[in-house]
Coordinates of C-alpha atoms (C1' of nucleotides) in Angstrom, one line a residue:
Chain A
X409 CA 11.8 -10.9 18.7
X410 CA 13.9 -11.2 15.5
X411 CA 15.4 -8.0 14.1
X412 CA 11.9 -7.1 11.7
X413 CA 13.3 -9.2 8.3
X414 CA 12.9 -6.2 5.8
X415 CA 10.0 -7.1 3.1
X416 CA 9.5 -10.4 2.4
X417 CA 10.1 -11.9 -1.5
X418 CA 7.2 -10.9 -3.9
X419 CA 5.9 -14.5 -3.4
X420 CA 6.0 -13.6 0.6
X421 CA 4.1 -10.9 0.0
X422 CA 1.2 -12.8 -2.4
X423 CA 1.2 -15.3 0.2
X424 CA 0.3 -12.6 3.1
X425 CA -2.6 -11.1 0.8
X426 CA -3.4 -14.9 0.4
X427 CA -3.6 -15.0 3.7
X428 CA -4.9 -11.7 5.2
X429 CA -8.1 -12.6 3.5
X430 CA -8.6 -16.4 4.2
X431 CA -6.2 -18.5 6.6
X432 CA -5.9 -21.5 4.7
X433 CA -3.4 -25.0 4.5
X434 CA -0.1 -24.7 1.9
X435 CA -2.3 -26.9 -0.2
X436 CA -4.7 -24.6 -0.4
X437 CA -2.7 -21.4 -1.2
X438 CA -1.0 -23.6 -4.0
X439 CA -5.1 -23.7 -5.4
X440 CA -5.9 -20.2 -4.8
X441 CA -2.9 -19.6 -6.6
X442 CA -3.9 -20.7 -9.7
X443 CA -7.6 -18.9 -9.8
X444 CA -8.2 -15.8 -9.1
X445 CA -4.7 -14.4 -8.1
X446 CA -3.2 -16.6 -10.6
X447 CA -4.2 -13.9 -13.8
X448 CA -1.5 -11.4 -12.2
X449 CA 0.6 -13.8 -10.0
X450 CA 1.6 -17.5 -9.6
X451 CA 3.2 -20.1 -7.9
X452 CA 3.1 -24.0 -7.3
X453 CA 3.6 -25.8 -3.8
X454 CA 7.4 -26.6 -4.4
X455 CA 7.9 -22.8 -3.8
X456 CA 4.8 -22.3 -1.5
X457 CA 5.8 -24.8 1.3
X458 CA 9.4 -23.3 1.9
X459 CA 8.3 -19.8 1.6
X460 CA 5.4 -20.5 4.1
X461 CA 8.5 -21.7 6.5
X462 CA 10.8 -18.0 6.2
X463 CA 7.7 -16.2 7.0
X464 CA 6.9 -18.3 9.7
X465 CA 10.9 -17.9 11.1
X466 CA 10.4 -14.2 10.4
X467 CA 7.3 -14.5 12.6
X468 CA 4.9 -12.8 9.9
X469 CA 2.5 -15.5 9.7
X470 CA 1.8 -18.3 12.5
X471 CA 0.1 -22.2 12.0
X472 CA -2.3 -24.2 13.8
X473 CA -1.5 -28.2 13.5
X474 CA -5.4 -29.6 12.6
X475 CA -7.0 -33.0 11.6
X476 CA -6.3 -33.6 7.8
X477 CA -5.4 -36.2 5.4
X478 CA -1.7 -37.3 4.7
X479 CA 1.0 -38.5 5.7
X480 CA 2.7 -35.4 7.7
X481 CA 0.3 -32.9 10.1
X482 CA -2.0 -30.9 8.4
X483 CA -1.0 -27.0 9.3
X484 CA -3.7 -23.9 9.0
X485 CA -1.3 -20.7 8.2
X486 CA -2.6 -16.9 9.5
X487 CA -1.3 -13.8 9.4
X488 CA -0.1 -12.2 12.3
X489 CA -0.4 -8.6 13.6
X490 CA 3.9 -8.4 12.5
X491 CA 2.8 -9.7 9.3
X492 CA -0.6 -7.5 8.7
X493 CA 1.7 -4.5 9.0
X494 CA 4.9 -6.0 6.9
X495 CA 1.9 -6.1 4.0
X496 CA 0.7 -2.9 4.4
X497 CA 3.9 -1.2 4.4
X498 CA 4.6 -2.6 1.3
X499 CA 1.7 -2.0 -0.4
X500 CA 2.2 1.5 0.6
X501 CA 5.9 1.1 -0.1
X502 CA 7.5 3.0 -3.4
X503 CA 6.8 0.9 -6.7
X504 CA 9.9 -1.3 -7.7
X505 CA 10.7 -1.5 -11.3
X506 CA 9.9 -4.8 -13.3
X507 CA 12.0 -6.0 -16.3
X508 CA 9.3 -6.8 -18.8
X509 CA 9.0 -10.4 -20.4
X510 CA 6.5 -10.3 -22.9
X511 CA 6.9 -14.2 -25.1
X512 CA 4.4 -13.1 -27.5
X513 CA 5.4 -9.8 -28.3
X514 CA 8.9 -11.0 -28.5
X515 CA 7.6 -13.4 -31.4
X516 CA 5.7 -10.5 -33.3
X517 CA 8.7 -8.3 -33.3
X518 CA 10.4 -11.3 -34.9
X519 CA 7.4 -11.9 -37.2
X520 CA 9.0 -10.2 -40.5
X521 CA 11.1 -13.3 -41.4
X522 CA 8.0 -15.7 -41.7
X523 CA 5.5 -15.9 -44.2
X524 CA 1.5 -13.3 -43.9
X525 CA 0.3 -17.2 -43.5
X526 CA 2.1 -17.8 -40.4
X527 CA 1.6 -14.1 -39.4
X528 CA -1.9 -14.7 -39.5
X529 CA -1.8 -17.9 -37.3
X530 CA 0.3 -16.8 -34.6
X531 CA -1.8 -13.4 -33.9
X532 CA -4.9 -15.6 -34.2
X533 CA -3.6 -17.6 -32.0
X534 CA -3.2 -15.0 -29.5
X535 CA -6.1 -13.3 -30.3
X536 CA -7.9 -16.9 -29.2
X537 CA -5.9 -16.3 -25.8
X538 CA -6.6 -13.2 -24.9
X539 CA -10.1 -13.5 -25.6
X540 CA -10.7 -16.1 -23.1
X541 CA -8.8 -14.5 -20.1
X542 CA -11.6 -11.6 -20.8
X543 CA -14.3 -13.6 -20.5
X544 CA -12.8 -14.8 -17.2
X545 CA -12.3 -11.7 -16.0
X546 CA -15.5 -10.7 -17.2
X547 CA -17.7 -13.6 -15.2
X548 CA -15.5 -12.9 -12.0
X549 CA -16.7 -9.6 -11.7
X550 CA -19.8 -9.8 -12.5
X551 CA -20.1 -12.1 -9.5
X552 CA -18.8 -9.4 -7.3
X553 CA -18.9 -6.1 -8.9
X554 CA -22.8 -5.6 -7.2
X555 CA -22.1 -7.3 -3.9
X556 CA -22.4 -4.4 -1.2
X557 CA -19.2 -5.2 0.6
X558 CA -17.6 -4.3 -3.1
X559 CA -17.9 -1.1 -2.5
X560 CA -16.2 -0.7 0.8
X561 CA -12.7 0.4 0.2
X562 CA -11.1 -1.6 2.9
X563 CA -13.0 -4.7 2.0
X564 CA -10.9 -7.3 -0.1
X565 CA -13.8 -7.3 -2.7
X566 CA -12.9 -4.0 -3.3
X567 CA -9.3 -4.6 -4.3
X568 CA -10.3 -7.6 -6.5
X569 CA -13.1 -5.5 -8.7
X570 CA -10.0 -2.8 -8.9
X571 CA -7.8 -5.8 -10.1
X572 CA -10.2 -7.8 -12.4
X573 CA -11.4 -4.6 -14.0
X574 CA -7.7 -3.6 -15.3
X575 CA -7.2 -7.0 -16.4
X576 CA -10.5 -7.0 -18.4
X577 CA -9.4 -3.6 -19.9
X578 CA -5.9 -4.9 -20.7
X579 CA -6.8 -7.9 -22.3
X580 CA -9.7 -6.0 -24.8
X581 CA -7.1 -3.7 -25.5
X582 CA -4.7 -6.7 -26.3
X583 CA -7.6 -8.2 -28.9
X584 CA -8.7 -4.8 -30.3
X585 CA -4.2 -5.0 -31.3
X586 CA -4.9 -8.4 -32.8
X587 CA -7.9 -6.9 -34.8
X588 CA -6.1 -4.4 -36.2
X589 CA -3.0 -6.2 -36.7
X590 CA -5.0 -9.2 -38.7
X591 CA -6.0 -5.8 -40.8
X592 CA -2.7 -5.4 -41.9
X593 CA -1.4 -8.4 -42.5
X594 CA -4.6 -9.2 -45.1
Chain B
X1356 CA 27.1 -31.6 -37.6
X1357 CA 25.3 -31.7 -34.4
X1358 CA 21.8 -33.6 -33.7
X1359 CA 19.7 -29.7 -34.4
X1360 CA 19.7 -28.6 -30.8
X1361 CA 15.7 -28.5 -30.7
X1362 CA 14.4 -24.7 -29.7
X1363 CA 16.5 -22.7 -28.0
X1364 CA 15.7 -21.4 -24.8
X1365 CA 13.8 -17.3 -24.9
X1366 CA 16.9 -15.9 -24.8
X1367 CA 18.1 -17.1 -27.3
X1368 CA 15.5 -16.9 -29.7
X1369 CA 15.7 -12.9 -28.4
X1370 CA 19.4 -12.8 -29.6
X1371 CA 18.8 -14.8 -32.8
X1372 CA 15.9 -11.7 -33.7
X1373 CA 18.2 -8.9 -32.8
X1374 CA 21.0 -10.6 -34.7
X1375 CA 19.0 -11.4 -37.2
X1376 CA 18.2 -7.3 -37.9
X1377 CA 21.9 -6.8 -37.6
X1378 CA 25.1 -8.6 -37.1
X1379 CA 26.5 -7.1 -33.4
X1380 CA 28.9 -7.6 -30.7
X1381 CA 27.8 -8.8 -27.2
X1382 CA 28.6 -5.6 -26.0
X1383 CA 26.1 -4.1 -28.4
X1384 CA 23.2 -6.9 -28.0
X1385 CA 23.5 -6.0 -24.6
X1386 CA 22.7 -2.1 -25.3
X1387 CA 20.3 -3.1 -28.1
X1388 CA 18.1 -5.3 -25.4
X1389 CA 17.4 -1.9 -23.7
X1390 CA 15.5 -0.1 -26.3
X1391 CA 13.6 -1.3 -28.2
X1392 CA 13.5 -4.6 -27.8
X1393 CA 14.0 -4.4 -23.6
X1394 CA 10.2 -3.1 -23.8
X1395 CA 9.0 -7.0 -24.2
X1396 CA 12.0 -8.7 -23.0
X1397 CA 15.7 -7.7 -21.1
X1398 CA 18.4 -9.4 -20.0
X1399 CA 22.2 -8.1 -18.7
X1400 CA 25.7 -8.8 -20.4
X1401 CA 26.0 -11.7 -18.0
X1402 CA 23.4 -13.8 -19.6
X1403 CA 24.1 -13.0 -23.1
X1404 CA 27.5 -13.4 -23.4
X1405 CA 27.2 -17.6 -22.3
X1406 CA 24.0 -17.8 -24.1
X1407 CA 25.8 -16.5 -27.5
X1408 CA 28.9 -19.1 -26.8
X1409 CA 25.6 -22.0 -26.7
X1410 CA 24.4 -20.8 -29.7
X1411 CA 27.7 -21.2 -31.1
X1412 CA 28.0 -24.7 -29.8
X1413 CA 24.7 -25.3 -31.8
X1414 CA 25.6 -24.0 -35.1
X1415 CA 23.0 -20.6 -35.0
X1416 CA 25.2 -18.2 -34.7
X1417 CA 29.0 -17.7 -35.9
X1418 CA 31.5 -15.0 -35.1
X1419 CA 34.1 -13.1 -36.9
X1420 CA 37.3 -11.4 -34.7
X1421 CA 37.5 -7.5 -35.4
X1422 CA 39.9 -5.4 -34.4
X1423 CA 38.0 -3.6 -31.1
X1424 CA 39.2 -2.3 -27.7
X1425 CA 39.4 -4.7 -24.6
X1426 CA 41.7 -6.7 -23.0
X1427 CA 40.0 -10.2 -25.1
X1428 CA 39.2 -10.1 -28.6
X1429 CA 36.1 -8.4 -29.7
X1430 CA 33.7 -10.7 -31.6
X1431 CA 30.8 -9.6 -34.3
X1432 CA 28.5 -12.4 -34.4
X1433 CA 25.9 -13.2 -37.1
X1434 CA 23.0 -15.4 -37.7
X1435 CA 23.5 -18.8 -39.9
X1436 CA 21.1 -20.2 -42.3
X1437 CA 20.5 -22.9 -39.6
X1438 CA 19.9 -19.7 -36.9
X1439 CA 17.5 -18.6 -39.3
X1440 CA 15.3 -21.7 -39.8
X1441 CA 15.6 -22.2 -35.9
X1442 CA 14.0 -18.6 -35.8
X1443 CA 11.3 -18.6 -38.0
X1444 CA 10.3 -22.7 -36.6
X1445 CA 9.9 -20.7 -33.4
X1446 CA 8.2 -17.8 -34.4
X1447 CA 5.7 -20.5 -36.5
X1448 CA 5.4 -22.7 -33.4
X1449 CA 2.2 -22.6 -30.8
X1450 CA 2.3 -20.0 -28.6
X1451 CA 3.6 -21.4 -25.3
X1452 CA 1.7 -20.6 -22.0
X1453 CA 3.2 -17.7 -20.3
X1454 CA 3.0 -17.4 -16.2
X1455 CA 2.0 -13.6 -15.1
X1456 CA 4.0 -11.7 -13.2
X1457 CA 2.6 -8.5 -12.3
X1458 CA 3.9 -6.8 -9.0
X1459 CA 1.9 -3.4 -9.8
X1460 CA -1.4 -5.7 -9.5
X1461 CA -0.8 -7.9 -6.9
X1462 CA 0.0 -4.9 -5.0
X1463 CA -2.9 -3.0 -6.1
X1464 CA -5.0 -6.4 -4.8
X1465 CA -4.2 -5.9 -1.0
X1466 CA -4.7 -2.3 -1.3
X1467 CA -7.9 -2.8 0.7
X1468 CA -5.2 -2.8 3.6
X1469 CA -4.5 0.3 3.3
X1470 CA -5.8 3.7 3.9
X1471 CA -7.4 6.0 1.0
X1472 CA -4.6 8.2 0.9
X1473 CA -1.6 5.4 0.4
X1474 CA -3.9 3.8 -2.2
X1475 CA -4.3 6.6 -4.4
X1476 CA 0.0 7.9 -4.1
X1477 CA 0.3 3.9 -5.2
X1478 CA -2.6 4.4 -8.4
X1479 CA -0.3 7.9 -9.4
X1480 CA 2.7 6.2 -9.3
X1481 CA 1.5 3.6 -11.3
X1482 CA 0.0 5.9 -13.9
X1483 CA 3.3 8.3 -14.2
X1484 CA 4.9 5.2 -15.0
X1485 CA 2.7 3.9 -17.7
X1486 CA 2.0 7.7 -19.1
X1487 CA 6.3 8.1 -19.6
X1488 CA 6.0 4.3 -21.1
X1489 CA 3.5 5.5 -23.7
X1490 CA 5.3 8.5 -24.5
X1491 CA 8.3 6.5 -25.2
X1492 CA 6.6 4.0 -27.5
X1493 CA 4.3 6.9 -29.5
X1494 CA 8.0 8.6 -30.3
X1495 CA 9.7 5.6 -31.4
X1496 CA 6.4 4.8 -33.8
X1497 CA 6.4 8.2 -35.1
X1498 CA 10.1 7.9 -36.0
X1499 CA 9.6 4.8 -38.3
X1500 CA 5.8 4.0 -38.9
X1501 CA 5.8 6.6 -42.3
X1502 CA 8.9 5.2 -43.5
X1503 CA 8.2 3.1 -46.9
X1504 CA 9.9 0.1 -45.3
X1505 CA 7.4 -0.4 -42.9
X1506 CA 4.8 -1.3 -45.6
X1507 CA 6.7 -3.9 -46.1
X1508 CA 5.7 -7.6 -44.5
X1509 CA 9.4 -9.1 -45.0
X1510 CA 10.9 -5.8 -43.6
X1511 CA 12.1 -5.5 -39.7
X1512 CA 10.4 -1.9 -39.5
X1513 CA 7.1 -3.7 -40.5
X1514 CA 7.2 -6.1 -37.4
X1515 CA 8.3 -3.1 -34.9
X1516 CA 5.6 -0.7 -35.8
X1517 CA 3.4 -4.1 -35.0
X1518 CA 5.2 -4.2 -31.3
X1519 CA 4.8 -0.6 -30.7
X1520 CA 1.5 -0.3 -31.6
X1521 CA 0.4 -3.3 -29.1
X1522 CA 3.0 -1.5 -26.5
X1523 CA 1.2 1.9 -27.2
X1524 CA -2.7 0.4 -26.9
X1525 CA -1.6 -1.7 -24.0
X1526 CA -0.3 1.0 -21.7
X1527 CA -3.1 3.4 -23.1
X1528 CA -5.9 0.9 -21.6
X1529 CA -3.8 1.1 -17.7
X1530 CA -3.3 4.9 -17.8
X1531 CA -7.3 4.9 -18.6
X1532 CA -7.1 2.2 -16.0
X1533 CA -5.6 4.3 -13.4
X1534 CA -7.6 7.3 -14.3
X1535 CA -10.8 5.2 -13.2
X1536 CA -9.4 3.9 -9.9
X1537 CA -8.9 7.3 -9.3
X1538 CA -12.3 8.4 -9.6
X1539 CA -13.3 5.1 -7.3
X1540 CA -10.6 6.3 -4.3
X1541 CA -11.7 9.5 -4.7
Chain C
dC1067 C1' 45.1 12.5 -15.8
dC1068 C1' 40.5 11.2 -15.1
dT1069 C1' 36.2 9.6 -16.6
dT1070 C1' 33.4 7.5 -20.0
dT1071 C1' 32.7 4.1 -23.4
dC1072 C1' 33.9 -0.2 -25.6
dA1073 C1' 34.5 -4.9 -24.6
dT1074 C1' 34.4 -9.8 -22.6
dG1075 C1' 34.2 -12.8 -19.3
dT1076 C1' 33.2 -15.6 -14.3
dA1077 C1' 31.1 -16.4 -9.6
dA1078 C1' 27.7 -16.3 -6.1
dT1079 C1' 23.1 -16.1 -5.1
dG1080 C1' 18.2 -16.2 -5.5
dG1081 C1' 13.8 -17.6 -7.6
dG1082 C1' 11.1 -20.8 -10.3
dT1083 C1' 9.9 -25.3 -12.7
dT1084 C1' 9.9 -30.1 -13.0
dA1085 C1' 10.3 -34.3 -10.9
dC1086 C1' 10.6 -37.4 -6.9
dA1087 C1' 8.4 -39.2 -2.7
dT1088 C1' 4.7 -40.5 0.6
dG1089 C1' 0.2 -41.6 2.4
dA1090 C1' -4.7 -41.0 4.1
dT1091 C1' -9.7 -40.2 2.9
dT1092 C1' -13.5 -40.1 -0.2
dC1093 C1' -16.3 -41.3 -4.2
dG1094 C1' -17.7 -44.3 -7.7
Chain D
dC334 C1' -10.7 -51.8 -5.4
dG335 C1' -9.1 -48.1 -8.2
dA336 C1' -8.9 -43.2 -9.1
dA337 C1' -9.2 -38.6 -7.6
dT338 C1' -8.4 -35.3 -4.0
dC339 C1' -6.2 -33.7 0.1
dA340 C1' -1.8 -32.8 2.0
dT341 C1' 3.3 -31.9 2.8
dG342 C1' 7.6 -32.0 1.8
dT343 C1' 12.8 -32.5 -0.9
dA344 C1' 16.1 -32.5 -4.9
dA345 C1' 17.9 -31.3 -9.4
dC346 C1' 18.1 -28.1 -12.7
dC347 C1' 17.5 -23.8 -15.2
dC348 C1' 17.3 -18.9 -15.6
dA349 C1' 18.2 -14.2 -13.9
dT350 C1' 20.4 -10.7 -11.0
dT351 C1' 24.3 -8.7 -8.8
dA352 C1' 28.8 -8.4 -8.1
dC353 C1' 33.7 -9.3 -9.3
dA354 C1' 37.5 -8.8 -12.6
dT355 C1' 40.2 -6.8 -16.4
dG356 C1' 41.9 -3.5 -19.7
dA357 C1' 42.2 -0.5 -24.1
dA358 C1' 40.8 3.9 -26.6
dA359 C1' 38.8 8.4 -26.7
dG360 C1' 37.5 12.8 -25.0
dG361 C1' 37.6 16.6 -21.8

DNA sequence: CCTTTCATGTAATGGGTTACATGATTCG
DNA sequence: CGAATCATGTAACCCATTACATGAAAGG
């Protein structure tokens, strides 16, 4: 028994929510990745593959070789009971602070040496954006927001109506900016 | 004169906007990128002060020695014409596709692992954070948002009442966020 | 005299993106 | 038979964080 590696990276710690609610290959994390966890959080397999191997070491998640396509064995990754509770205790764990990066607002604050033309464009533009991640969000949850299960609070469904519901509220709030923005700059 | 360096990288284009508002030693862009600007974007002394020396190389930025305490000389560094034009081509440029990175949500996404109790000490923390963000912002846009200057399109104050407003709205829509995960752990 | 602020740098480490590399199965 | 999909890995590079290193001026 190794001596309990702390919390694993952020991208450990996607990986065993990944995880804790489907086993699934590294290919198939790297997917999953992308849609629906992929609006808050993302990686590709050129992280996911090494990562996959520290929590293996650190004996939070295990792998069963199965019959696949490719050149090297196919491996199904699971959480195990030392990696169920590394999750929960940091889910439960204090929050850490994150430094902000924000590309588009860093643009708008710079927006003042450029012409209302360009103005216009660029919140359009964003307006465009953030506009389609609501509809996104929107279908998902209508696809699970009624389910029964969805209201069970420890049911994963649960968490993911929690999740797409702030992102649907963030994003309207980020067009109803635009709107208001393209106001002033008229 | 060199073959026009393309874009420079985010950090750069940060440092071009602040410098662009003001003329400022490292030192001081390093203080600057806390507030306001470190609500969108941060970075530390130790990238800025390489990252000026590059934008040197490419003819954005020059430097003047002042007299200034330290053992090495103290530089105030300004924006060139080229600087500028490589500003506003950015700021006029498509929006570039930003990966999310949102540790409060991905957390708040396995929270189905957890009991009732942990879930709703994560959703308080969470909105005591965003509620002290919001305060911050609605003081900085009551400072400048009546000031005649920010009427103006071409003005800096004009583009920073735009970021704090989006800032304000934004963190508005998760404390209301919060407030209805709240109700749903009750 | 001690601490804070001003001031500029480098080094080590960690995380992420892009590109390189390989090969079997399935579908058209 | 060719393209897409499944599948796993490594290497090079870039960016960011933390820590190391130095020293003058100002204020208590």
């Amino acid at each position: 028994m190794e001596p309990a590696a702390s919390t694993p990276s952020a991208l450990g710690c996607a990986l065993l929510g990944l995880l804790a609610r489907a086993p699934s290959t590294g290919y198939d994390l790297a997917r999953r990745m992308q849609r629906p966890v992929g609006y808050f959080w993302s990686a590709n397999h050129s992280q996911i593959y090494p990562e996959l191997a520290r929590l293996g070491d650190a004996g939070l998640v295990s792998h069963e070789v199965i019959e696949g396509a490719g050149p090297r064995p196919t491996k199904r990754y699971a959480v195990t009971p030392a990696g169920m509770d590394a999750l929960r205790a940091w889910v439960g764990s204090d929050l850490e602070a994150q430094p902000v990066r924000d590309l588009e607002t860093l643009r708008l604050w710079s927006v003042w040496t450029v012409e209302p033309e360009t103005a216009r464009g660029l919140v359009l533009q964003a307006r465009a954006r953030h506009e389609a991640a609501m509809l996104a969000y929107a279908a998902e949850l209508a696809e699970i927001a009624g389910l029964p299960e969805a209201q069970d609070r420890s049911h994963p469904s649960f968490a993911s109506v929690l999740t797409l519901e702030g992102g649907l509220r963030t994003r309207r709030a980020a067009v109803d900016w635009c709107e208001w923005m393209l106001k002033r700059l008229a």
